Amino acid sequence: MRVILFGTPGVGKGTQAKILAEKYHVVHLSTGDMLRAALEAQTPLGLQAKTYMDKGELVPDAVIIGMIEQVLKSDKAKNGYLLDGFPRTVAQAEALDKILEQTAQKLDRVINLTVLEEEVVRRLSGRITCANCGAIYNKFYQPPKVEGKCDKCGSTDLRQREDDKEETVRRRLKEYHAKTEPVLAYYRAKNLVADVDANKTIEEVTKAIEALTLKRQAEPYSHG
Ligand code: AMP
């Protein structure tokens, strides 16, 4: 399974990627998570990325492409992957095509998750993440069973992301429309896009994605 989960910030890409990666034993690759890990470790890459992330702007293509290329060409990615938050520009999509060509691989699907914009702001402002295991919750829709405690690992270090504050969210959505939306046209031209209505429950969205990706995998021409 080699699938891109696409859509605006807050649409549920990370939530779905975590569920599907676990179920199908493929790796979940989130460039946002990689950048946050680099920042936590205070690496030069992390510190460079921070200035952009804090403002809700995209990190430059060269930084992102260099970072993801290593992983995509490693053993970690050889059994398939779910890409979450990458590619976010047409230049990144072109770079991914080059990597796929070099590794003699093909994408199965680009799943475009769609949600109303007002809903996005609500989802992001309610989002909390476990700093220990990465589990994602939402204060309004999907709170942890015990307030302030992660259901999965028991950690009490649940945090709101800095860039989930309303003003930064608006900037991120602007970046999405200006730079990321054109990536959809790029993949539509290749007949890879399947739209999924993400205004539904997490389980319903997972089922819709599974139906589309598994169907595609069963089609002989999609392999190569
Ligand atoms: P995310 O966790 O996917 O919402 O990403 C958080 C932030 O990391 C974004 O607002 C960007 O600043 C940066 N980022 C993540 N992935 C990319 C990417 N593919 N291209 C550029 N910037 C990115």
XYZ file of N, CA and C and ligand atoms in Angstrom:
695
model
N 0.841 -1.201 0.000
C 0.000 0.000 0.000
C 0.879 1.255 0.000
N 0.764 2.042 -1.061
C 1.452 3.336 -1.073
C 0.407 4.410 -1.360
N 0.040 5.110 -0.309
C -1.103 6.022 -0.384
C -0.726 7.393 0.177
N -1.234 8.433 -0.485
C -1.093 9.790 0.061
C -2.423 10.175 0.700
N -2.377 10.614 1.947
C -3.577 11.171 2.573
C -3.483 12.679 2.417
N -4.452 13.220 1.717
C -4.401 14.620 1.324
C -5.566 15.383 1.954
N -5.414 16.696 2.116
C -6.515 17.516 2.628
C -6.010 18.621 3.526
N -6.890 19.538 3.882
C -6.491 20.701 4.677
C -5.975 20.261 6.057
N -5.230 21.167 6.718
C -4.851 20.863 8.095
C -6.127 20.570 8.885
N -6.067 19.587 9.770
C -7.216 19.317 10.634
C -8.286 18.432 10.034
N -8.062 17.921 8.841
C -9.107 17.118 8.201
C -9.139 15.690 8.755
N -8.052 15.289 9.419
C -8.011 13.942 10.010
C -6.993 13.028 9.349
N -6.044 13.589 8.634
C -5.029 12.772 7.941
C -4.225 11.935 8.943
N -3.762 12.592 9.990
C -2.926 11.898 10.984
C -3.701 10.810 11.708
N -4.932 11.117 12.088
C -5.776 10.140 12.785
C -5.981 8.911 11.911
N -6.346 9.124 10.658
C -6.592 7.999 9.749
C -5.298 7.243 9.451
N -4.212 7.976 9.260
C -2.931 7.328 8.933
C -2.511 6.389 10.060
N -2.711 6.825 11.306
C -2.309 5.988 12.450
C -3.116 4.696 12.474
N -4.421 4.810 12.264
C -5.305 3.622 12.281
C -4.904 2.658 11.157
N -4.757 3.194 9.949
C -4.495 2.340 8.782
C -3.095 1.728 8.829
N -2.119 2.494 9.314
C -0.745 1.995 9.375
C -0.661 0.783 10.304
N -1.377 0.884 11.420
C -1.377 -0.206 12.386
C -2.064 -1.444 11.801
N -3.186 -1.195 11.137
C -3.980 -2.308 10.618
C -3.283 -3.022 9.454
N -2.628 -2.272 8.594
C -2.045 -2.875 7.380
C -0.524 -3.017 7.447
N 0.050 -2.731 8.607
C 1.497 -2.893 8.816
C 2.326 -2.149 7.775
N 1.933 -0.922 7.527
C 2.758 -0.058 6.668
C 3.184 1.133 7.518
N 4.194 1.831 7.059
C 4.729 2.911 7.881
C 3.947 4.219 7.624
N 3.698 4.944 8.716
C 3.021 6.240 8.627
C 4.098 7.313 8.577
N 4.167 8.020 7.461
C 5.203 9.051 7.321
C 4.564 10.436 7.313
N 4.756 11.151 8.411
C 4.220 12.506 8.527
C 5.393 13.475 8.568
N 5.479 14.356 7.574
C 6.590 15.318 7.567
C 6.455 16.285 8.749
N 5.212 16.580 9.153
C 5.001 17.441 10.321
C 5.566 16.792 11.579
N 5.296 15.486 11.759
C 5.831 14.764 12.933
C 7.360 14.728 12.888
N 7.905 14.526 11.686
C 9.378 14.474 11.563
C 9.986 15.825 11.953
N 9.343 16.904 11.512
C 9.864 18.238 11.835
C 9.749 18.515 13.333
N 8.624 18.113 13.931
C 8.459 18.329 15.381
C 9.481 17.510 16.179
N 9.783 16.296 15.700
C 10.798 15.466 16.379
C 12.164 16.130 16.249
N 12.457 16.683 15.077
C 13.746 17.360 14.860
C 13.849 18.589 15.762
N 12.730 19.245 15.939
C 12.715 20.437 16.791
C 12.930 20.056 18.259
N 12.253 19.012 18.667
C 12.392 18.511 20.044
C 13.854 18.137 20.322
N 14.504 17.550 19.303
C 15.904 17.135 19.460
C 16.868 18.296 19.211
N 16.296 19.472 18.907
C 17.112 20.687 18.681
C 18.143 20.517 17.567
N 17.796 19.772 16.527
C 18.746 19.624 15.414
C 18.708 20.898 14.567
N 19.766 21.146 13.750
C 19.753 22.344 12.899
C 18.509 22.386 12.001
N 18.120 21.209 11.469
C 16.942 21.149 10.605
C 15.680 21.575 11.374
N 15.565 21.065 12.598
C 14.405 21.398 13.425
C 14.348 22.886 13.741
N 15.497 23.446 14.058
C 15.529 24.865 14.415
C 15.233 25.747 13.198
N 15.710 25.300 12.044
C 15.453 26.038 10.804
C 13.951 25.998 10.482
N 13.353 24.821 10.669
C 11.931 24.646 10.340
C 11.030 25.442 11.289
N 11.466 25.601 12.525
C 10.623 26.226 13.558
C 10.108 27.603 13.151
N 10.956 28.403 12.544
C 10.550 29.771 12.196
C 9.349 29.754 11.239
N 9.339 28.787 10.352
C 8.215 28.693 9.402
C 6.987 28.109 10.093
N 7.200 27.040 10.858
C 6.072 26.343 11.498
C 5.330 27.275 12.458
N 6.084 28.055 13.215
C 5.459 28.966 14.182
C 4.539 29.963 13.495
N 4.902 30.341 12.273
C 4.088 31.327 11.545
C 2.964 30.663 10.745
N 2.976 29.333 10.681
C 1.965 28.636 9.882
C 2.313 28.606 8.409
N 3.599 28.844 8.126
C 4.033 28.823 6.723
C 4.673 27.490 6.378
N 4.765 27.213 5.084
C 5.405 25.971 4.660
C 6.920 26.085 4.796
N 7.540 25.006 5.203
C 9.001 24.908 5.266
C 9.497 24.762 3.813
N 10.654 25.362 3.463
C 11.099 25.309 2.062
C 11.211 23.884 1.499
N 10.878 23.764 0.216
C 10.839 22.457 -0.451
C 12.145 21.670 -0.284
N 13.281 22.340 -0.446
C 14.567 21.622 -0.424
C 14.759 20.899 0.919
N 14.343 21.554 1.996
C 14.489 20.970 3.338
C 13.613 19.721 3.445
N 12.364 19.881 3.023
C 11.399 18.774 3.138
C 11.797 17.601 2.249
N 12.152 17.897 1.024
C 12.472 16.826 0.068
C 13.697 16.051 0.545
N 14.723 16.762 1.003
C 15.932 16.102 1.509
C 15.606 15.174 2.666
N 14.704 15.646 3.537
C 14.343 14.884 4.740
C 13.568 13.606 4.387
N 12.587 13.725 3.500
C 11.719 12.576 3.216
C 12.374 11.592 2.248
N 13.235 12.089 1.406
C 13.875 11.221 0.413
C 14.638 10.084 1.093
N 15.363 10.438 2.146
C 16.137 9.424 2.896
C 15.229 8.305 3.382
N 14.090 8.703 3.948
C 13.181 7.699 4.515
C 12.541 6.859 3.416
N 12.097 7.515 2.357
C 11.399 6.785 1.283
C 12.312 5.783 0.585
N 13.607 6.050 0.612
C 14.543 5.130 -0.040
C 15.102 4.091 0.938
N 14.667 4.163 2.191
C 15.206 3.238 3.187
C 14.340 1.977 3.286
N 14.840 0.990 3.998
C 14.123 -0.277 4.199
C 12.778 -0.068 4.883
N 12.746 0.958 5.721
C 11.539 1.271 6.481
C 10.310 1.412 5.566
N 10.537 1.929 4.361
C 9.422 2.237 3.458
C 9.178 1.146 2.427
N 9.964 0.089 2.499
C 9.920 -0.848 1.374
C 8.617 -1.652 1.274
N 7.903 -1.828 2.403
C 6.632 -2.558 2.336
C 5.409 -1.672 2.145
N 5.649 -0.415 1.890
C 4.533 0.496 1.663
C 4.458 1.567 2.733
N 3.694 2.615 2.448
C 3.594 3.724 3.396
C 2.338 4.551 3.165
N 2.004 5.279 4.224
C 0.935 6.265 4.144
C 1.587 7.614 4.349
N 1.490 8.461 3.347
C 2.083 9.792 3.458
C 1.044 10.753 4.007
N 1.448 11.506 5.022
C 0.533 12.435 5.701
C 1.220 13.801 5.771
N 0.695 14.749 5.012
C 1.293 16.101 5.029
C 2.393 16.277 4.007
N 2.576 15.326 3.144
C 3.549 15.400 2.049
C 2.969 14.652 0.857
N 3.058 15.136 -0.368
C 3.610 16.427 -0.777
C 2.633 17.577 -0.557
N 3.201 18.753 -0.299
C 2.369 19.924 -0.038
C 2.562 21.012 -1.091
N 3.443 20.783 -2.052
C 3.604 21.715 -3.183
C 3.797 20.862 -4.434
N 3.600 21.492 -5.606
C 3.794 20.741 -6.850
C 5.262 20.305 -6.973
N 6.186 21.147 -6.532
C 7.609 20.770 -6.591
C 7.874 19.514 -5.747
N 7.207 19.411 -4.608
C 7.370 18.211 -3.766
C 6.763 16.985 -4.456
N 5.621 17.184 -5.131
C 4.978 16.056 -5.845
C 5.890 15.575 -6.975
N 6.538 16.513 -7.646
C 7.459 16.130 -8.729
C 8.670 15.377 -8.162
N 9.147 15.840 -7.010
C 10.281 15.162 -6.364
C 9.883 13.746 -5.955
N 8.654 13.584 -5.469
C 8.176 12.253 -5.082
C 8.120 11.339 -6.310
N 7.645 11.873 -7.418
C 7.601 11.073 -8.656
C 8.993 10.568 -9.041
N 9.962 11.431 -8.874
C 11.341 11.048 -9.209
C 11.820 9.914 -8.291
N 11.506 10.038 -7.008
C 11.912 9.000 -6.049
C 11.224 7.675 -6.391
N 9.932 7.752 -6.737
C 9.183 6.533 -7.084
C 9.795 5.881 -8.321
N 10.195 6.706 -9.256
C 10.808 6.183 -10.477
C 12.127 5.477 -10.138
N 12.908 6.140 -9.290
C 14.219 5.574 -8.921
C 14.087 4.267 -8.137
N 12.989 4.136 -7.390
C 12.817 2.921 -6.589
C 11.883 1.926 -7.284
N 11.507 2.222 -8.519
C 10.606 1.367 -9.319
C 9.313 1.060 -8.570
N 8.725 2.100 -7.989
C 7.474 1.932 -7.244
C 6.391 2.834 -7.832
N 5.157 2.526 -7.479
C 4.032 3.364 -7.922
C 3.111 3.683 -6.765
N 2.437 4.821 -6.866
C 1.422 5.169 -5.876
C 0.138 4.426 -6.194
N -0.577 3.974 -5.143
C -1.877 3.347 -5.368
C -2.975 4.396 -5.478
N -2.941 5.352 -4.564
C -4.036 6.303 -4.463
C -3.616 7.597 -3.787
N -4.329 8.660 -4.142
C -4.270 9.893 -3.366
C -5.675 10.078 -2.795
N -5.798 9.943 -1.492
C -7.108 10.071 -0.846
C -7.282 11.528 -0.418
N -8.227 12.201 -1.056
C -8.475 13.606 -0.731
C -9.610 13.706 0.278
N -9.250 13.975 1.532
C -10.257 14.093 2.590
C -10.825 15.507 2.566
N -12.157 15.615 2.545
C -12.760 16.943 2.455
C -13.637 17.222 3.675
N -13.580 18.472 4.110
C -14.356 18.879 5.284
C -14.661 20.372 5.153
N -15.740 20.830 5.785
C -16.073 22.254 5.727
C -15.041 23.060 6.513
N -14.736 24.278 6.002
C -13.651 25.054 6.600
C -13.923 25.471 8.069
N -15.184 25.793 8.394
C -15.509 26.166 9.798
C -15.206 24.977 10.713
N -15.477 23.816 10.193
C -15.271 22.588 10.954
C -13.773 22.380 11.240
N -12.950 22.747 10.260
C -11.502 22.593 10.407
C -10.993 23.404 11.598
N -11.445 24.634 11.701
C -10.977 25.503 12.780
C -11.374 24.892 14.127
N -12.597 24.352 14.197
C -13.070 23.729 15.435
C -12.259 22.471 15.767
N -11.995 21.684 14.749
C -11.224 20.450 14.985
C -9.826 20.768 15.488
N -9.196 21.771 14.864
C -7.812 22.074 15.247
C -7.729 22.724 16.614
N -8.699 23.606 16.916
C -8.607 24.282 18.207
C -8.898 23.305 19.354
N -9.551 22.171 19.042
C -9.837 21.176 20.081
C -8.816 20.056 20.131
N -7.879 20.064 19.200
C -6.957 18.929 19.093
C -5.933 18.900 20.237
N -5.765 17.728 20.827
C -4.688 17.536 21.798
C -3.945 16.238 21.443
N -2.633 16.269 21.623
C -1.809 15.133 21.236
C -1.017 14.651 22.445
N -0.871 13.348 22.556
C -0.059 12.796 23.636
C 1.416 12.992 23.276
N 2.150 13.708 24.129
C 3.557 13.989 23.843
C 4.397 12.720 23.922
N 3.878 11.697 24.591
C 4.646 10.462 24.757
C 4.463 9.501 23.585
N 3.193 9.212 23.183
C 2.997 8.184 22.147
C 2.383 8.724 20.856
N 2.011 9.993 20.831
C 1.498 10.581 19.593
C 0.007 10.385 19.361
N -0.699 9.730 20.285
C -2.153 9.535 20.107
C -2.844 10.899 20.018
N -3.861 10.969 19.149
C -4.540 12.243 18.927
C -5.952 12.202 19.519
N -6.322 13.266 20.226
C -7.676 13.388 20.788
C -8.264 14.716 20.359
N -9.564 14.881 20.640
C -10.187 16.181 20.437
C -11.061 16.479 21.648
N -10.830 17.644 22.228
C -11.547 18.028 23.454
C -13.058 17.966 23.263
N -13.526 18.296 22.048
C -14.973 18.346 21.798
C -15.540 17.011 21.335
N -14.835 16.346 20.415
C -15.426 15.174 19.766
C -14.936 13.846 20.312
N -13.668 13.829 20.705
C -13.105 12.536 21.080
C -12.122 12.715 22.226
N -12.660 13.057 23.409
C -11.754 13.289 24.541
C -11.211 11.963 25.074
N -10.058 11.984 25.750
C -9.588 10.749 26.387
C -10.597 10.306 27.444
N -10.632 9.003 27.756
C -11.637 8.475 28.695
C -11.516 9.150 30.066
N -10.269 9.329 30.508
C -10.030 10.065 31.760
C -9.393 11.393 31.363
N -10.009 12.490 31.813
C -9.525 13.800 31.388
C -8.038 13.980 31.701
N -7.280 14.433 30.715
C -5.869 14.724 30.932
C -4.962 13.510 30.916
N -5.500 12.331 30.588
C -4.680 11.114 30.592
C -4.852 10.338 29.279
N -3.729 9.940 28.688
C -3.780 9.236 27.406
C -4.347 7.818 27.578
N -5.363 7.470 26.755
C -5.967 6.124 26.819
C -4.950 5.050 26.472
N -4.053 5.382 25.530
C -3.152 4.351 24.996
C -1.974 4.052 25.916
N -1.302 5.111 26.406
C -0.064 4.853 27.156
C -0.112 5.357 28.599
N -1.199 6.051 28.961
C -1.344 6.496 30.342
C -0.609 7.793 30.680
N 0.100 8.365 29.706
C 0.840 9.600 29.978
C -0.140 10.736 30.293
N 0.282 11.648 31.151
C -0.570 12.807 31.434
C -0.044 14.041 30.698
N 0.917 13.812 29.793
C 1.490 14.927 29.034
C 0.730 15.107 27.716
N -0.507 15.622 27.818
C -1.314 15.872 26.619
C -1.167 17.362 26.280
N -0.815 17.625 25.023
C -0.509 19.021 24.678
C -1.303 19.528 23.488
N -1.524 20.841 23.492
C -2.058 21.473 22.284
C -0.869 21.954 21.461
N -0.927 21.764 20.155
C 0.176 22.228 19.317
C 0.179 23.747 19.241
N 1.387 24.332 19.288
C 1.554 25.782 19.189
C 0.823 26.348 17.970
N 0.956 25.620 16.840
C 0.397 26.158 15.592
C -1.093 25.838 15.422
N -1.737 25.312 16.466
C -3.188 25.099 16.410
C -3.957 26.282 16.996
N -3.255 27.381 17.301
C -3.954 28.586 17.761
C -4.634 29.210 16.543
N -5.799 29.848 16.807
C -6.665 30.246 15.691
C -5.970 31.072 14.603
N -5.167 32.062 14.990
C -4.537 32.934 13.988
C -3.590 32.127 13.086
N -2.837 31.228 13.691
C -1.899 30.408 12.910
C -2.656 29.417 12.032
N -3.780 28.924 12.542
C -4.603 28.008 11.746
C -5.045 28.713 10.459
N -5.470 29.974 10.576
C -5.924 30.703 9.387
C -4.792 30.865 8.373
N -3.597 31.120 8.871
C -2.426 31.266 7.999
C -2.131 29.920 7.298
N -2.265 28.839 8.055
C -2.009 27.507 7.479
C -3.027 27.189 6.389
N -4.273 27.605 6.609
C -5.305 27.343 5.592
C -5.031 28.159 4.331
N -4.522 29.388 4.524
C -4.178 30.238 3.379
C -3.056 29.589 2.558
N -2.050 29.102 3.270
C -0.942 28.402 2.610
C -1.471 27.190 1.846
N -2.420 26.489 2.467
C -2.989 25.299 1.834
C -3.630 25.675 0.500
N -4.474 26.706 0.514
C -5.176 27.063 -0.720
C -4.199 27.553 -1.794
N -3.192 28.324 -1.374
C -2.272 28.900 -2.357
C -1.298 27.863 -2.917
N -0.734 27.035 -2.048
C 0.388 26.185 -2.488
C 0.076 24.700 -2.563
N -0.844 24.240 -1.714
C -1.061 22.789 -1.634
C -2.195 22.329 -2.545
N -3.248 23.129 -2.642
C -4.375 22.724 -3.482
C -3.962 22.389 -4.921
N -3.010 23.145 -5.518
C -2.597 22.796 -6.895
C -2.047 21.375 -7.034
N -1.612 20.791 -5.944
C -1.101 19.411 -5.991
C -2.225 18.441 -6.387
N -3.450 18.779 -5.993
C -4.598 17.923 -6.337
C -4.778 17.816 -7.841
N -4.672 18.957 -8.521
C -4.827 18.962 -9.984
C -3.737 18.100 -10.613
N -2.551 18.175 -10.034
C -1.405 17.374 -10.517
C -1.758 15.885 -10.487
N -2.351 15.442 -9.369
C -2.694 14.021 -9.239
C -4.002 13.663 -9.943
N -4.906 14.638 -10.079
C -6.138 14.341 -10.818
C -5.784 14.024 -12.274
N -4.814 14.764 -12.795
C -4.394 14.533 -14.180
C -3.822 13.126 -14.349
N -3.334 12.552 -13.281
C -2.790 11.189 -13.329
C -3.841 10.156 -12.928
N -5.072 10.639 -12.697
C -6.188 9.754 -12.351
C -5.957 8.970 -11.049
N -5.336 9.622 -10.092
C -5.017 8.925 -8.835
C -5.903 9.343 -7.661
N -6.691 10.411 -7.859
C -7.390 10.994 -6.707
C -8.751 10.351 -6.449
N -9.016 10.049 -5.193
C -10.354 9.626 -4.765
C -10.775 10.574 -3.640
N -11.943 11.192 -3.773
C -12.422 12.128 -2.757
C -13.202 11.377 -1.681
N -12.939 11.727 -0.438
C -13.650 11.089 0.673
C -14.219 12.186 1.575
N -15.518 12.120 1.819
C -16.174 13.081 2.702
C -15.758 12.792 4.144
N -15.033 13.733 4.738
C -14.514 13.502 6.096
C -15.368 14.173 7.174
N -16.588 14.601 6.808
C -17.515 15.144 7.821
C -18.258 14.002 8.507
N -17.610 12.897 8.688
C -18.265 11.702 9.244
C -17.474 11.202 10.434
N -17.920 10.099 11.010
C -17.187 9.581 12.168
C -15.837 9.022 11.693
N -14.915 8.907 12.627
C -13.582 8.383 12.314
C -13.708 6.998 11.673
N -14.582 6.148 12.237
C -14.735 4.771 11.721
C -15.269 4.771 10.294
N -16.251 5.645 10.027
C -16.830 5.691 8.679
C -15.797 6.142 7.643
N -14.987 7.118 8.035
C -13.966 7.622 7.108
C -12.922 6.520 6.853
N -12.528 5.808 7.908
C -11.568 4.711 7.737
C -12.112 3.689 6.735
N -13.387 3.328 6.889
C -13.992 2.331 5.993
C -13.978 2.807 4.547
N -14.301 4.080 4.359
C -14.337 4.638 2.991
C -12.938 4.587 2.371
N -11.929 4.925 3.153
C -10.551 4.901 2.631
C -10.145 3.465 2.288
N -10.479 2.561 3.181
C -10.118 1.151 2.950
C -10.758 0.638 1.664
N -12.041 0.942 1.485
C -12.742 0.457 0.295
C -12.040 0.960 -0.965
N -11.632 2.210 -0.939
C -11.015 2.796 -2.135
C -9.600 2.284 -2.388
N -8.812 2.152 -1.328
C -7.424 1.742 -1.541
C -7.317 0.245 -1.830
N -8.122 -0.549 -1.124
C -8.023 -1.990 -1.352
C -8.533 -2.342 -2.743
N -9.575 -1.633 -3.178
C -10.124 -1.863 -4.518
C -9.043 -1.558 -5.560
N -8.364 -0.445 -5.333
C -7.336 -0.021 -6.284
C -6.196 -1.038 -6.336
N -5.855 -1.567 -5.142
C -4.743 -2.520 -5.101
C -5.081 -3.806 -5.841
N -6.389 -4.124 -5.888
C -6.803 -5.357 -6.551
C -6.778 -5.209 -8.073
N -6.711 -3.956 -8.530
C -6.693 -3.753 -9.983
C -5.288 -4.016 -10.504
N -5.114 -4.931 -11.460
C -3.775 -5.339 -11.848
C -2.915 -4.209 -12.404
N -3.523 -3.238 -13.082
C -2.696 -2.220 -13.728
C -2.058 -1.255 -12.746
N -2.510 -1.278 -11.475
C -1.968 -0.301 -10.537
C -0.592 -0.708 -10.005
N -0.181 -1.925 -10.303
C 1.120 -2.369 -9.788
C 2.210 -2.178 -10.834
N 3.414 -2.058 -10.357
C 4.460 -1.936 -11.361
C 5.786 -1.928 -10.787
P 1.391 19.191 9.918
O 1.716 18.462 11.167
O 1.351 18.309 8.706
O 0.154 20.055 10.048
O 2.605 20.210 9.666
C 2.929 21.234 10.594
C 3.809 22.280 9.931
O 5.033 21.665 9.484
C 3.225 22.938 8.685
O 2.371 24.025 8.991
C 4.496 23.370 7.971
O 5.051 24.528 8.565
C 5.443 22.218 8.242
N 5.337 21.144 7.216
C 4.930 19.856 7.402
N 4.984 19.157 6.260
C 5.420 20.024 5.310
C 5.654 19.910 3.904
N 5.442 18.762 3.244
N 6.085 21.013 3.242
C 6.308 22.176 3.892
N 6.093 22.355 5.201
C 5.655 21.300 5.915
